[in-house]
XYZ file of C-alpha atoms in Angstrom:
738
model
C 171.909 -66.979 -265.239
C 168.656 -67.615 -266.908
C 166.220 -64.965 -267.428
C 163.038 -65.779 -265.869
C 161.107 -63.595 -268.084
C 161.281 -60.023 -266.631
C 163.160 -57.232 -268.319
C 166.842 -57.235 -267.438
C 168.261 -54.190 -265.644
C 171.547 -52.750 -266.717
C 174.550 -53.963 -264.720
C 176.781 -50.876 -264.978
C 175.797 -49.456 -261.706
C 176.389 -52.733 -259.943
C 179.851 -53.375 -261.204
C 182.817 -52.274 -259.208
C 186.009 -51.243 -260.803
C 188.465 -54.080 -260.550
C 191.279 -52.625 -262.451
C 190.328 -53.781 -265.855
C 188.683 -51.681 -268.448
C 187.596 -48.142 -267.954
C 185.978 -47.021 -264.712
C 182.518 -45.742 -264.704
C 181.770 -42.075 -264.286
C 182.847 -40.585 -260.832
C 180.349 -38.596 -258.931
C 181.737 -35.507 -256.972
C 179.796 -33.486 -254.367
C 178.739 -30.074 -255.446
C 181.059 -27.220 -254.370
C 179.829 -24.723 -251.838
C 179.820 -21.193 -253.085
C 182.876 -19.214 -251.750
C 182.228 -16.438 -249.273
C 182.830 -13.071 -250.714
C 184.664 -10.775 -248.272
C 182.886 -7.602 -247.568
C 185.082 -4.767 -248.477
C 185.204 -1.756 -246.205
C 184.562 1.374 -247.957
C 187.844 3.190 -248.414
C 188.514 5.978 -245.943
C 188.284 9.241 -247.482
C 191.353 11.228 -246.308
C 192.561 14.261 -247.901
C 196.094 14.126 -249.250
C 197.448 16.342 -246.453
C 195.873 14.353 -243.662
C 196.962 11.130 -245.235
C 200.496 12.379 -245.436
C 200.492 13.423 -241.793
C 199.093 10.117 -240.683
C 201.713 8.316 -242.663
C 204.453 10.320 -241.059
C 203.028 9.687 -237.591
C 202.754 6.022 -238.259
C 206.314 5.883 -239.418
C 207.661 7.638 -236.343
C 205.384 5.641 -234.058
C 206.806 2.415 -235.426
C 210.282 3.896 -235.129
C 209.730 4.961 -231.517
C 208.280 1.599 -230.616
C 211.271 -0.191 -232.064
C 213.674 2.192 -230.281
C 211.798 2.003 -226.979
C 211.901 -1.729 -226.603
C 215.561 -1.697 -227.514
C 216.262 1.019 -224.893
C 214.228 -0.861 -222.318
C 216.139 -3.989 -223.135
C 219.432 -2.140 -222.626
C 218.152 -0.653 -219.335
C 217.061 -4.086 -218.177
C 220.491 -5.489 -218.982
C 222.243 -2.624 -217.167
C 219.863 -2.969 -214.219
C 220.469 -6.689 -214.059
C 224.233 -6.224 -214.142
C 223.991 -3.530 -211.411
C 221.814 -5.697 -209.233
C 224.177 -8.622 -209.643
C 227.181 -6.417 -208.805
C 225.580 -5.034 -205.629
C 224.342 -8.489 -204.719
C 227.888 -9.859 -204.921
C 229.201 -7.121 -202.593
C 226.628 -7.519 -199.822
C 228.148 -9.078 -196.668
C 226.507 -11.426 -194.163
C 223.615 -9.890 -192.253
C 225.399 -9.600 -188.897
C 228.056 -7.347 -190.391
C 225.453 -4.722 -191.277
C 223.742 -4.278 -187.906
C 226.179 -1.873 -186.215
C 227.294 0.637 -188.796
C 228.895 3.183 -186.489
C 232.384 4.337 -187.354
C 232.979 5.358 -183.735
C 232.030 3.911 -180.406
C 230.100 5.408 -177.529
C 230.663 6.306 -173.893
C 228.156 5.263 -171.234
C 228.491 6.764 -167.762
C 227.302 5.109 -164.582
C 226.751 6.911 -161.284
C 228.019 5.786 -157.897
C 225.084 3.316 -157.725
C 225.911 1.846 -161.168
C 222.866 3.434 -162.805
C 223.250 4.991 -166.251
C 222.939 8.774 -166.220
C 224.702 9.986 -169.360
C 225.737 8.914 -172.838
C 228.215 10.419 -175.243
C 228.645 9.575 -178.894
C 226.204 7.301 -180.679
C 225.118 4.502 -178.407
C 224.266 1.078 -179.763
C 222.106 -0.921 -177.391
C 223.000 -4.280 -178.900
C 221.868 -6.320 -181.876
C 218.151 -6.965 -182.171
C 216.092 -8.722 -184.841
C 212.679 -8.120 -186.323
C 211.546 -11.265 -184.526
C 212.659 -10.437 -180.993
C 211.507 -6.813 -180.749
C 208.067 -5.950 -179.499
C 205.491 -6.728 -182.218
C 204.023 -3.286 -181.568
C 207.345 -1.723 -182.517
C 207.684 -3.783 -185.676
C 204.137 -2.898 -186.726
C 204.556 0.780 -185.853
C 207.580 1.047 -188.133
C 205.821 -0.673 -191.038
C 202.625 1.344 -190.567
C 204.542 4.611 -190.500
C 207.263 4.107 -193.058
C 206.079 1.529 -195.610
C 202.652 -0.055 -195.278
C 203.248 -2.210 -198.410
C 206.640 -3.402 -197.189
C 205.726 -7.084 -197.318
C 204.178 -6.813 -200.801
C 206.698 -4.972 -202.997
C 210.057 -6.024 -204.394
C 212.088 -3.216 -202.814
C 210.887 -0.274 -204.885
C 207.379 1.167 -204.975
C 206.573 3.007 -208.225
C 203.266 4.006 -206.695
C 205.043 5.532 -203.705
C 207.546 7.412 -205.874
C 204.771 8.791 -208.076
C 202.815 9.910 -205.023
C 205.894 11.601 -203.567
C 206.570 13.454 -206.825
C 202.975 14.670 -206.896
C 203.198 15.930 -203.302
C 206.537 17.657 -203.866
C 205.313 19.425 -207.001
C 202.073 20.503 -205.322
C 204.089 22.070 -202.510
C 206.336 23.978 -204.867
C 209.416 21.793 -204.481
C 211.404 19.848 -207.010
C 210.043 16.398 -207.901
C 212.671 14.641 -205.780
C 213.015 17.263 -203.025
C 211.238 16.568 -199.765
C 209.150 13.415 -199.852
C 211.065 10.663 -201.561
C 208.539 7.859 -201.600
C 211.235 5.533 -200.329
C 210.402 2.064 -199.172
C 212.004 0.663 -196.035
C 214.349 -1.245 -198.346
C 215.417 2.000 -200.028
C 215.921 3.617 -196.631
C 218.149 0.711 -195.670
C 220.094 1.345 -198.888
C 220.633 4.918 -197.664
C 221.646 3.765 -194.193
C 224.199 1.475 -195.801
C 225.296 4.375 -198.009
C 224.908 2.090 -201.031
C 227.746 -0.006 -199.705
C 230.298 2.850 -199.657
C 232.239 2.739 -196.348
C 233.309 5.860 -194.472
C 236.809 6.973 -195.425
C 238.294 9.803 -193.325
C 240.646 10.619 -196.196
C 237.720 11.347 -198.481
C 235.347 13.134 -196.110
C 236.010 16.045 -193.797
C 234.031 14.368 -191.040
C 231.485 11.641 -190.445
C 228.627 14.133 -190.547
C 229.443 15.193 -194.100
C 229.637 11.553 -195.129
C 226.208 10.775 -193.653
C 224.684 13.887 -195.219
C 225.829 12.635 -198.603
C 224.395 9.190 -197.877
C 221.018 10.704 -197.034
C 220.965 13.161 -199.931
C 218.073 12.982 -202.402
C 217.773 13.848 -206.071
C 217.301 11.865 -209.249
C 220.845 10.489 -209.347
C 220.564 9.098 -205.843
C 217.166 7.565 -206.621
C 218.552 5.854 -209.706
C 221.386 4.362 -207.661
C 219.028 3.246 -204.914
C 216.909 1.104 -207.230
C 219.446 -1.634 -208.109
C 220.831 -1.611 -204.577
C 217.344 -2.058 -203.116
C 216.641 -4.876 -205.562
C 219.919 -6.515 -204.569
C 218.936 -6.269 -200.903
C 215.617 -7.935 -201.643
C 217.422 -10.694 -203.562
C 220.070 -11.252 -200.874
C 218.031 -10.998 -197.693
C 214.558 -11.828 -196.491
C 212.038 -9.135 -195.589
C 212.707 -9.898 -191.936
C 216.444 -9.430 -192.484
C 215.947 -6.082 -194.181
C 213.716 -4.880 -191.354
C 216.325 -6.095 -188.854
C 218.999 -3.947 -190.508
C 216.652 -0.966 -190.364
C 215.798 -1.470 -186.695
C 219.478 -1.614 -185.782
C 220.872 1.226 -187.880
C 218.219 3.956 -187.834
C 219.206 7.106 -185.919
C 216.599 8.081 -183.331
C 217.909 11.231 -181.664
C 219.829 11.922 -178.443
C 222.778 9.905 -179.701
C 220.760 6.677 -179.975
C 221.596 4.493 -182.964
C 219.017 1.756 -183.366
C 215.735 1.045 -181.594
C 217.318 -0.892 -178.734
C 219.506 2.056 -177.777
C 216.568 4.450 -178.152
C 214.258 2.332 -175.989
C 216.895 2.213 -173.281
C 217.715 5.901 -173.663
C 214.142 7.209 -173.474
C 212.272 4.567 -171.476
C 214.934 2.589 -169.624
C 213.686 -0.708 -171.090
C 214.522 -3.043 -173.954
C 212.947 -2.687 -177.388
C 211.437 -6.123 -176.775
C 209.241 -4.720 -174.005
C 207.842 -1.445 -175.338
C 204.080 -0.987 -175.307
C 202.016 0.479 -178.189
C 202.399 4.107 -177.129
C 206.150 3.742 -176.601
C 206.481 1.931 -179.928
C 204.565 4.746 -181.638
C 206.831 7.385 -180.104
C 209.947 5.544 -181.255
C 208.607 5.013 -184.779
C 207.592 8.666 -184.928
C 211.209 9.703 -184.476
C 212.113 8.360 -187.909
C 210.587 11.412 -189.603
C 212.904 13.912 -187.832
C 214.915 12.382 -184.948
C 216.233 15.573 -183.387
C 213.018 17.556 -183.726
C 210.789 14.833 -182.298
C 213.176 13.502 -179.644
C 211.208 13.372 -176.378
C 214.211 14.698 -174.464
C 214.038 17.768 -176.676
C 210.273 18.382 -176.623
C 208.090 15.756 -174.983
C 204.768 17.313 -176.017
C 205.799 17.438 -179.672
C 207.006 13.842 -179.510
C 203.704 12.720 -177.982
C 201.743 14.506 -180.716
C 203.773 12.717 -183.368
C 203.223 9.388 -181.575
C 199.483 10.062 -181.628
C 199.634 10.223 -185.431
C 201.500 6.928 -185.563
C 198.907 5.283 -183.310
C 196.178 6.367 -185.714
C 198.066 4.783 -188.613
C 198.502 1.559 -186.655
C 194.801 1.472 -185.875
C 193.767 2.173 -189.478
C 195.954 -0.691 -190.694
C 194.498 -3.101 -188.135
C 197.716 -3.407 -186.124
C 195.854 -2.245 -182.999
C 192.462 -3.296 -181.768
C 189.965 -0.640 -180.762
C 190.680 -1.332 -177.091
C 194.469 -1.136 -177.535
C 194.133 2.070 -179.511
C 191.963 3.773 -176.890
C 194.267 2.654 -174.085
C 197.394 3.933 -175.857
C 195.759 7.271 -176.743
C 194.658 7.790 -173.157
C 198.120 7.055 -171.720
C 200.818 8.654 -173.907
C 204.404 7.517 -173.459
C 206.593 9.421 -171.015
C 210.317 9.413 -170.364
C 212.039 7.301 -167.761
C 213.075 9.063 -164.571
C 216.712 9.192 -165.669
C 215.801 10.580 -169.086
C 213.505 13.193 -167.528
C 216.255 14.438 -165.256
C 218.865 14.613 -167.991
C 221.111 15.085 -165.002
C 224.828 15.454 -165.081
C 225.418 17.138 -168.418
C 228.099 19.427 -167.014
C 229.597 16.596 -164.996
C 229.691 14.230 -167.983
C 231.362 16.846 -170.182
C 233.956 17.478 -167.467
C 234.768 13.771 -167.205
C 234.989 13.447 -170.997
C 237.473 16.326 -171.139
C 239.624 14.648 -168.506
C 240.281 11.384 -170.347
C 242.299 10.697 -173.523
C 240.392 11.515 -176.741
C 240.896 8.023 -178.148
C 238.799 6.747 -175.247
C 236.246 9.559 -175.255
C 235.222 11.666 -178.247
C 237.239 9.661 -180.773
C 236.751 6.191 -179.355
C 236.191 3.344 -181.787
C 235.077 1.078 -178.950
C 232.075 1.194 -176.639
C 233.399 2.510 -173.336
C 231.870 2.203 -169.860
C 232.865 4.775 -167.221
C 232.058 4.367 -163.541
C 231.881 7.721 -161.787
C 231.420 9.416 -158.419
C 228.209 11.090 -159.578
C 225.168 11.005 -157.295
C 221.858 11.667 -159.050
C 220.054 12.431 -155.777
C 222.566 15.135 -154.886
C 222.537 16.493 -158.444
C 218.768 16.896 -158.287
C 219.111 18.644 -154.933
C 221.589 21.133 -156.373
C 219.544 21.827 -159.503
C 216.219 22.317 -157.720
C 217.764 24.488 -155.014
C 219.391 26.767 -157.551
C 216.167 27.081 -159.517
C 214.088 27.799 -156.414
C 216.367 30.633 -155.298
C 216.418 32.242 -158.743
C 212.649 31.861 -159.091
C 211.867 33.416 -155.722
C 214.719 35.791 -154.869
C 216.190 37.041 -158.145
C 214.330 39.623 -160.192
C 212.920 38.631 -163.559
C 215.203 39.302 -166.475
C 218.375 39.000 -164.459
C 221.341 37.780 -166.487
C 223.245 36.653 -163.410
C 224.642 33.140 -163.602
C 225.533 30.650 -160.911
C 227.456 27.437 -160.467
C 227.411 24.749 -157.771
C 229.738 21.868 -156.904
C 229.217 19.240 -154.228
C 232.079 16.894 -153.341
C 233.263 14.580 -150.633
C 236.279 15.368 -148.450
C 238.475 13.150 -150.642
C 237.691 15.180 -153.777
C 235.019 12.860 -155.228
C 232.601 15.163 -157.071
C 228.998 14.196 -156.371
C 227.158 16.924 -158.269
C 227.984 19.758 -160.640
C 225.868 22.602 -161.966
C 227.687 24.783 -164.463
C 224.947 27.336 -165.042
C 221.261 28.125 -164.650
C 220.420 26.015 -167.703
C 220.901 22.535 -166.306
C 219.669 20.143 -169.038
C 222.497 20.797 -171.438
C 225.446 19.131 -173.073
C 228.533 20.819 -174.441
C 227.679 24.137 -172.764
C 230.124 26.517 -171.081
C 230.744 25.125 -167.617
C 231.136 27.923 -165.107
C 232.041 25.454 -162.381
C 235.190 24.247 -164.132
C 236.021 26.737 -166.894
C 235.360 30.201 -165.479
C 238.437 31.816 -163.924
C 237.186 34.370 -161.390
C 238.591 36.220 -158.405
C 237.582 34.408 -155.192
C 237.649 37.464 -152.960
C 237.483 36.664 -149.276
C 237.016 32.944 -149.847
C 240.811 33.016 -150.253
C 241.324 34.192 -146.656
C 241.223 30.726 -145.026
C 244.574 29.985 -146.712
C 246.108 32.937 -144.863
C 244.771 31.655 -141.547
C 245.780 28.084 -142.443
C 249.382 29.234 -142.808
C 249.148 31.024 -139.458
C 247.683 27.984 -137.674
C 250.367 25.767 -139.189
C 253.018 28.110 -137.767
C 251.692 27.641 -134.265
C 249.284 30.513 -133.874
C 245.877 29.847 -132.362
C 242.374 31.147 -133.030
C 242.865 33.510 -130.052
C 246.087 35.022 -131.320
C 245.749 38.816 -131.457
C 246.100 40.806 -134.659
C 245.762 44.549 -135.025
C 243.014 46.025 -137.166
C 244.218 49.593 -137.621
C 244.997 51.717 -140.678
C 247.745 50.168 -142.779
C 249.835 51.388 -145.682
C 252.292 49.211 -147.549
C 254.666 50.425 -150.207
C 254.361 48.129 -153.211
C 257.411 48.287 -155.464
C 256.366 49.553 -158.873
C 252.926 50.619 -157.648
C 253.581 52.840 -154.658
C 251.732 53.002 -151.330
C 248.728 50.711 -150.928
C 246.191 50.969 -148.111
C 243.662 48.128 -147.779
C 240.157 49.001 -146.614
C 237.648 47.034 -144.569
C 234.126 46.205 -145.672
C 232.909 49.149 -143.608
C 235.234 51.799 -144.962
C 237.003 53.844 -142.324
C 235.956 51.512 -139.493
C 238.662 49.631 -137.588
C 238.345 47.261 -134.634
C 241.748 47.613 -133.036
C 243.420 44.489 -131.616
C 241.219 41.447 -132.308
C 241.612 37.672 -132.283
C 242.231 35.767 -135.483
C 238.829 34.129 -135.001
C 237.139 37.530 -134.949
C 239.111 38.686 -137.975
C 238.006 35.686 -140.044
C 234.450 35.591 -138.658
C 233.780 39.150 -139.829
C 236.099 38.998 -142.836
C 238.256 41.905 -141.677
C 240.463 42.859 -144.588
C 243.148 44.944 -142.905
C 243.724 42.431 -140.104
C 244.011 39.632 -142.656
C 246.606 41.543 -144.679
C 248.594 42.210 -141.484
C 248.486 38.524 -140.640
C 249.685 37.596 -144.125
C 252.608 39.999 -143.898
C 253.479 38.481 -140.511
C 253.532 34.848 -141.670
C 254.952 35.729 -145.086
C 253.376 35.897 -148.504
C 255.431 32.970 -149.716
C 254.051 30.794 -146.933
C 250.477 31.804 -147.797
C 251.092 31.254 -151.494
C 252.545 27.794 -150.853
C 249.597 26.713 -148.701
C 247.111 27.906 -151.345
C 248.941 26.215 -154.192
C 249.428 22.974 -152.270
C 245.704 22.894 -151.491
C 245.052 23.099 -155.218
C 244.111 26.746 -155.620
C 246.180 26.991 -158.773
C 249.197 28.878 -159.954
C 250.159 32.416 -160.960
C 249.070 33.768 -157.615
C 249.489 37.486 -156.976
C 252.848 38.459 -155.512
C 251.777 41.672 -153.779
C 250.048 42.165 -150.416
C 246.592 42.098 -152.106
C 247.109 38.321 -152.364
C 245.344 38.002 -148.994
C 242.163 39.550 -150.396
C 241.710 37.020 -153.201
C 242.742 39.033 -156.240
C 244.186 35.965 -157.987
C 241.928 33.918 -160.233
C 240.675 30.390 -159.706
C 237.802 28.106 -160.664
C 234.966 26.983 -158.443
C 236.059 23.348 -158.623
C 239.602 24.188 -157.514
C 238.345 26.355 -154.662
C 235.914 23.673 -153.511
C 238.676 21.085 -153.697
C 240.941 23.295 -151.585
C 238.246 23.542 -148.906
C 237.889 19.749 -149.037
C 241.535 19.634 -147.988
C 240.679 21.603 -144.870
C 237.785 19.267 -144.018
C 239.829 16.088 -144.435
C 242.416 17.225 -141.904
C 244.884 19.212 -143.956
C 245.738 17.056 -146.978
C 245.419 18.210 -150.556
C 242.864 16.643 -152.871
C 242.535 16.412 -156.604
C 238.863 16.643 -157.535
C 237.812 13.663 -159.623
C 234.712 12.193 -161.189
C 235.941 8.988 -162.844
C 236.515 5.900 -160.733
C 237.337 3.480 -163.555
C 237.088 3.112 -167.312
C 236.727 -0.128 -169.227
C 235.812 -1.372 -172.673
C 232.243 -2.685 -172.781
C 232.255 -6.373 -171.958
C 235.690 -6.352 -170.286
C 235.937 -7.281 -166.626
C 239.127 -5.361 -165.913
C 239.341 -1.556 -166.252
C 241.872 0.106 -168.494
C 242.631 2.676 -165.821
C 241.209 3.992 -162.566
C 240.865 7.365 -160.868
C 243.813 9.703 -160.789
C 242.248 11.883 -158.109
C 241.714 11.721 -154.400
C 243.696 12.668 -151.302
C 247.282 13.754 -151.882
C 250.095 15.180 -149.795
C 249.651 16.825 -146.417
C 249.606 20.615 -146.592
C 249.049 21.681 -142.984
C 248.997 19.716 -139.762
C 245.799 18.079 -138.603
C 245.884 20.290 -135.503
C 246.051 23.397 -137.696
C 243.155 22.117 -139.821
C 240.996 21.447 -136.773
C 241.616 24.968 -135.456
C 240.838 26.492 -138.840
C 237.568 24.542 -139.041
C 236.625 25.954 -135.633
C 237.224 29.483 -136.924
C 235.265 28.831 -140.129
C 232.430 27.395 -138.049
C 232.264 30.752 -136.288
C 231.931 32.464 -139.683
C 228.605 30.673 -140.105
C 227.457 30.836 -136.498
C 228.264 34.482 -135.778
C 229.649 36.120 -138.895
C 229.171 36.848 -142.563
C 227.997 33.331 -143.400
C 225.070 33.158 -140.985
C 222.537 32.615 -143.802
C 224.131 29.242 -144.521
C 223.174 27.753 -141.152
C 221.539 24.322 -141.211
C 219.243 23.309 -138.403
C 220.739 20.357 -136.559
C 224.032 20.309 -138.515
C 227.389 21.904 -137.823
C 228.559 24.022 -140.746
C 231.851 25.763 -141.512
C 232.519 28.035 -144.447
C 233.548 31.392 -145.836
C 231.891 34.129 -147.862
C 233.574 36.081 -150.625
C 232.700 39.181 -152.625
C 235.115 40.783 -155.050
C 235.545 44.456 -155.822
C 232.366 46.080 -157.154
C 230.551 42.789 -156.488
C 231.567 41.213 -159.792
C 231.776 37.815 -158.080
C 229.985 36.472 -155.014
C 230.923 33.169 -153.362
C 230.096 30.906 -150.495
C 232.063 27.735 -149.912
C 231.340 25.598 -146.892
C 231.019 22.102 -145.549
C 229.337 19.767 -143.148
C 231.067 16.606 -142.013
C 229.626 14.872 -145.103
C 230.154 17.180 -148.052
C 231.941 20.301 -149.246
C 229.803 22.583 -151.412
C 230.906 25.601 -153.395
C 228.604 28.268 -154.848
C 229.542 31.086 -157.212
C 227.429 33.895 -158.669
C 228.322 36.484 -161.268
C 227.712 37.764 -164.774
C 229.414 36.187 -167.766
C 230.398 39.631 -169.051
C 231.923 40.474 -165.635
C 229.438 43.252 -164.939
C 228.812 43.951 -161.232
C 225.969 42.187 -159.474
C 223.261 44.336 -157.944
C 222.790 44.000 -154.202
C 224.565 40.637 -153.980
C 227.335 39.635 -151.579
C 228.779 36.252 -150.735
C 226.852 36.280 -147.487
C 223.598 36.886 -149.358
C 222.306 34.839 -152.303
C 225.303 32.460 -152.567
C 224.933 31.565 -148.878
C 221.198 31.083 -149.367
C 221.777 28.847 -152.404
C 224.261 26.859 -150.333
C 221.696 26.545 -147.549
C 218.991 25.331 -149.955
C 221.326 22.840 -151.626
C 222.604 21.356 -148.382
C 219.158 21.263 -146.791
C 218.140 18.894 -149.572
C 221.431 16.980 -149.602
C 221.433 16.341 -145.857
C 217.743 15.529 -145.636
C 217.387 12.213 -143.865
C 221.129 11.966 -143.191
C 222.310 11.628 -139.585
C 223.920 14.774 -138.179
C 227.621 14.384 -137.432
C 229.901 16.881 -135.685
C 232.604 18.687 -137.581
C 236.202 17.581 -136.913
C 237.094 20.883 -135.245
C 239.203 21.801 -132.258
C 237.853 22.822 -128.865
C 238.904 26.220 -127.455
C 240.147 24.512 -124.291
C 242.946 23.001 -126.381
C 244.731 26.342 -126.815
C 243.345 28.765 -124.257
C 246.099 27.937 -121.789
C 248.778 28.746 -124.366
C 250.610 32.073 -124.470
C 249.206 34.179 -127.275
C 251.745 35.762 -129.631
C 250.725 39.058 -131.155
C 250.489 39.012 -134.929
C 250.394 42.727 -135.570
C 252.822 45.160 -137.169
C 252.749 48.780 -138.162
C 253.993 49.507 -141.650
C 255.947 52.575 -142.707
C 255.398 54.138 -146.120
C 258.609 52.542 -147.367
C 257.333 49.070 -146.489
C 259.473 48.549 -143.377
C 257.766 47.164 -140.262
C 258.193 47.649 -136.536
C 256.536 45.809 -133.647
C 253.823 47.917 -132.118
C 252.690 45.430 -129.582
C 253.947 42.398 -127.807
C 252.241 39.477 -126.179
C 252.456 41.013 -122.709
C 250.870 44.421 -123.318
C 248.489 43.603 -126.144
C 244.986 44.375 -124.866
C 242.290 41.989 -126.000
C 239.931 44.645 -127.288
C 236.701 43.475 -128.867
C 234.514 45.836 -130.743
C 230.759 45.717 -130.138
C 229.084 43.343 -132.570
C 226.729 45.109 -135.004
C 223.025 44.663 -134.402
C 220.595 43.251 -136.977
C 219.873 46.641 -138.555
C 223.581 47.353 -138.927
C 224.140 43.935 -140.512
C 221.433 44.640 -143.111
C 222.994 48.007 -143.939
C 226.413 46.397 -144.187
C 225.086 43.749 -146.564
C 223.647 46.431 -148.850
C 226.905 48.379 -148.801
C 228.753 45.171 -149.669
C 227.421 45.217 -153.200
C 229.460 48.364 -153.766
C 232.540 47.986 -151.586
C 233.187 44.257 -152.096
C 235.504 41.873 -150.251
C 232.926 40.519 -147.885
C-alpha cells in the first residue's frame, strides 16, 4: 500500500498470531495479593492444665464414640423387641375380654338384676360408641397427651420420678408416669397369659402384671411401641375401656356403668363419666358402692380436669358440679347379699365361683320384700335395743312352697361373703319346736280340745337319772288343759306329757320329714327344742304347716343358664315334697297356732286386718329368741342371739323377735289384700269324743293312766292379766323356753 506521506505506525500490535513465527508478548492480569490469615494468639495454659484438658478431651472423644455405639445397640435391641411383640399381638377383638373366669348375674322374680358375682363383663364396647364424655374423661384423667405421643411419654416418666423422689419414695415407686398405652400393656400383662400351673391364683398373677419398678418399665416400652404400631389410637383406647377394672366386680366401663348407674356406657352424662374415670386411680377405694361421698369428691376432680382441657363447656361444667352422680336404685340397695351367697353355695362350683362362662341365674328373690325386712330390722334395733348391744338377728321370708323371697343374715345388710346367721348358725329353737309335737298328735287323731295334764312330772332318763321339766312360771301348774291352751301359753310340762303319749319317735319323724334336720335329741327334752337347727330349716318346716302338711325344700334358684342360651342347664331342686301330716291335722294345728298370736305368747306379732299364726321360742338362759309365723301369703322366721352364745338381756321370743316379725310383715303385707288362713273351725271337732292325753310318770319311767276321757275335768286356769304378762316376760329372760 502506498504511503501517502504520513509517518507509518508499527504493525506489531495489529498482527494476530497465525501460527507462523513467534507470538508477540502475552499480557497477564496482575495478581491480587493473597489474604494473610490472622493467627490467634496461642492460649497460654500451664503444663498441668494442658495435660488435664488433653486427658478430658481424650475420654470425651472415647465416651462419645462408645455412647453412639451403645445407643445403636439399644436401638437394634429395641427394634427387635418391638418387632417380636408386634408379631405376637392378636386381632383386636381377642383382647377386649381378658377375664380368665366368667361371672354370675342374678335376676329377681321380676327379672331385674340385683346381684353379681365374679368379674362381670357388660359386653364389648369401642371408643367410638361410648359416650364422648366418658372417652374424654378417661383421656383427661389418665393421659392428656394420648393422641400426640408414640406410646411412651418421657416427659411423663420424668415428672413421675420427680414426684416420687420428692415424696420420699423410690424413683419408680408410686407414680409411674404411664401413658394409656403403657397401662394397656399392663392390662395385657405384656402378652403373658394366665397359667394356673405357674401362679397360685389369678390375684397373684394380676399383681405381678401391675407391678412397677425399672425392669417392668423397660419391658413396657417395646410392648407399648408395638401396640402403637399394630393398632390405632382408637383401638388402644377401646382395649383400655373394655379391660380396666372399676371396682365391685366390674371389668370394663360397660359393666361398671350398668353396675353403678343401671345404664349403658354409651349413655352416661358428664358427672357419671367423671365418676367412672375417677375409679381408675383406686377402684376399690373410690367405688361408689363402697363410699359414695368419696367417689363424688374424686369425680369432682375429674370434672375440673375435663373443664381445664376444654372437654366441657362452662355450662356443662357448672351443671355437672351442681348435680353429682348417684347410684341406681338397685346399686343403692345392694340388696340380697346373703341371699346371693346362699344361692352360690347351692350350685356346682364350676357354674358359680369357678365358672369360665357368664352365667345367668333366675331366682325367687323379691327386692320389695328384702327392703321391708332390712328396714324393719334396722328400725327395731334403732328404737328398742340399747346402744352398744352386740345382739345379732336374722330374718327369712318365704312362700308356702319354700321359695325364699328375702333373707337377712345379720344386722349388717350390705355385705357379701359374710357369715349368714339365717343359713349357717345352728341354734336351739326352744319352744318353736313344739308345733311338731302337736302336729304328731293331730295326725294321730287328737283335736285342739283334747285334754292334757299339766302337773308335776318326773321322767327317769337312762344314763342321766330323773328329769323334771319346769314351766315358764316355775312351780305353777294349770292342771288338765286343752292342747290349744297348752300350745297357746307354751306350757312345757303339758307338751312333754303329750310327746310321751304320742311317742318320741313319732315326733322326731314329723320334725325330720318337715325338714327340721337330723341328729335330733333322743330324750324327753326333745319336746322343748334342745336339738339344733338353722333359721331357714325352721322357717321351711313352718311353710309345710301352712301349705297343708307337705314338706318343702327351701330354694332360691329357679333356673340357671349360660348367657345367651335360651334353654336352662338346670332348674330348681326345691319346692313342695312329700306329705308329712294330713291336711286335716295341718288345719287344726294352724288354728292352734293362730291362738298363740291372738291370746298367747305371740300377741305382739298381731297384724291389723290379717290372720296370723305362729310360735315363740326362748332357749335356756335366753341364749336364743325366736318367732316364726305366717299369714296366708308368707312364712317369716326371726331369730335373735349373740354370736358368742352369751345370754340376751330381757329378751324372749314373744318380745323383740315378735316385734321384728310384726314390723317386717306390716311392710310386706302393705297394700296386699287380706286373706284368711287355711285353718279348721272348732265346730269340726267339738262333737267328737275327747281322748285324754295325760299320764303320770313314776321315777323309774313307767307310766299309768291317771285320767280317762269320761272323768277328766276340763279345768281352765285363770288367764294372767296384763301386769302378770309383763312380769312373766321379764322372768322369761332368765328361765327360758317361752
